[in-house]
């Protein structure tokens, strides 16, 4: 039995494909990075930012080969 409402839990997913890249998605921004250092910097900077609503948006890190 399939729950069609499951998609609502993950509104930031898309079918975009980036070869050999890492994409970070959340509800307010889509950014593409090529190195782990950039990813770590972005994640920590975003979480520590005063304007960041860290607990109000969903953040995903996925590797697409």
mmCIF file of C-alpha atoms in Angstrom:
data_model
loop_
_atom_site.group_PDB
_atom_site.id
_atom_site.type_symbol
_atom_site.label_atom_id
_atom_site.label_comp_id
_atom_site.label_asym_id
_atom_site.label_seq_id
_atom_site.Cartn_x
_atom_site.Cartn_y
_atom_site.Cartn_z
ATOM 1 C CA UNK A 1 0.000 0.000 0.000
ATOM 2 C CA UNK A 2 1.423 3.358 -1.036
ATOM 3 C CA UNK A 3 1.120 6.598 0.884
ATOM 4 C CA UNK A 4 0.848 9.416 -1.637
ATOM 5 C CA UNK A 5 1.243 12.033 1.082
ATOM 6 C CA UNK A 6 4.862 11.039 1.615
ATOM 7 C CA UNK A 7 6.009 13.472 -1.067
ATOM 8 C CA UNK A 8 4.815 16.373 1.071
ATOM 9 C CA UNK A 9 7.484 15.548 3.637
ATOM 10 C CA UNK A 10 10.221 16.289 1.144
ATOM 11 C CA UNK A 11 9.238 19.378 -0.890
ATOM 12 C CA UNK A 12 12.767 20.305 -1.940
ATOM 13 C CA UNK A 13 13.547 17.199 -3.951
ATOM 14 C CA UNK A 14 13.705 17.579 -7.697
ATOM 15 C CA UNK A 15 14.637 15.514 -10.733
ATOM 16 C CA UNK A 16 17.591 17.703 -11.614
ATOM 17 C CA UNK A 17 20.728 15.753 -12.448
ATOM 18 C CA UNK A 18 24.260 17.047 -11.969
ATOM 19 C CA UNK A 19 27.113 14.858 -13.105
ATOM 20 C CA UNK A 20 29.815 14.232 -10.488
ATOM 21 C CA UNK A 21 28.531 17.028 -8.298
ATOM 22 C CA UNK A 22 27.064 17.459 -4.874
ATOM 23 C CA UNK A 23 23.905 19.457 -4.489
ATOM 24 C CA UNK A 24 22.560 21.054 -1.345
ATOM 25 C CA UNK A 25 18.875 21.850 -1.292
ATOM 26 C CA UNK A 26 16.556 23.485 1.145
ATOM 27 C CA UNK A 27 13.303 25.373 0.892
ATOM 28 C CA UNK A 28 14.855 28.765 0.230
ATOM 29 C CA UNK A 29 17.908 28.026 -1.856
ATOM 30 C CA UNK A 30 19.482 25.589 -4.271
ATOM 31 C CA UNK A 31 23.254 25.593 -4.443
ATOM 32 C CA UNK A 32 25.719 23.409 -6.259
ATOM 33 C CA UNK A 33 29.152 22.677 -4.831
ATOM 34 C CA UNK A 34 32.057 20.598 -6.045
ATOM 35 C CA UNK A 35 34.096 20.102 -2.868
ATOM 36 C CA UNK A 36 33.327 18.866 0.658
ATOM 37 C CA UNK A 37 35.006 21.956 2.125
ATOM 38 C CA UNK A 38 32.518 24.221 0.377
ATOM 39 C CA UNK A 39 29.676 22.079 1.651
ATOM 40 C CA UNK A 40 30.874 22.196 5.253
ATOM 41 C CA UNK A 41 31.449 25.927 5.076
ATOM 42 C CA UNK A 42 28.006 26.546 3.626
ATOM 43 C CA UNK A 43 26.204 24.314 6.106
ATOM 44 C CA UNK A 44 27.895 25.762 9.170
ATOM 45 C CA UNK A 45 27.654 29.324 7.928
ATOM 46 C CA UNK A 46 23.972 28.867 7.178
ATOM 47 C CA UNK A 47 23.227 27.308 10.555
ATOM 48 C CA UNK A 48 25.096 30.015 12.440
ATOM 49 C CA UNK A 49 23.651 32.889 10.455
ATOM 50 C CA UNK A 50 21.375 35.172 12.449
ATOM 51 C CA UNK A 51 18.834 35.211 9.651
ATOM 52 C CA UNK A 52 18.849 31.436 9.338
ATOM 53 C CA UNK A 53 15.770 29.524 10.408
ATOM 54 C CA UNK A 54 17.673 26.323 11.040
ATOM 55 C CA UNK A 55 14.742 24.502 12.585
ATOM 56 C CA UNK A 56 12.141 25.681 10.109
ATOM 57 C CA UNK A 57 13.485 24.403 6.828
ATOM 58 C CA UNK A 58 14.576 21.044 5.561
ATOM 59 C CA UNK A 59 18.180 20.640 4.454
ATOM 60 C CA UNK A 60 19.424 17.817 2.263
ATOM 61 C CA UNK A 61 22.834 16.815 1.056
ATOM 62 C CA UNK A 62 22.924 14.269 -1.716
ATOM 63 C CA UNK A 63 25.608 12.924 -3.994
ATOM 64 C CA UNK A 64 24.568 12.417 -7.597
ATOM 65 C CA UNK A 65 26.993 10.439 -9.735
#
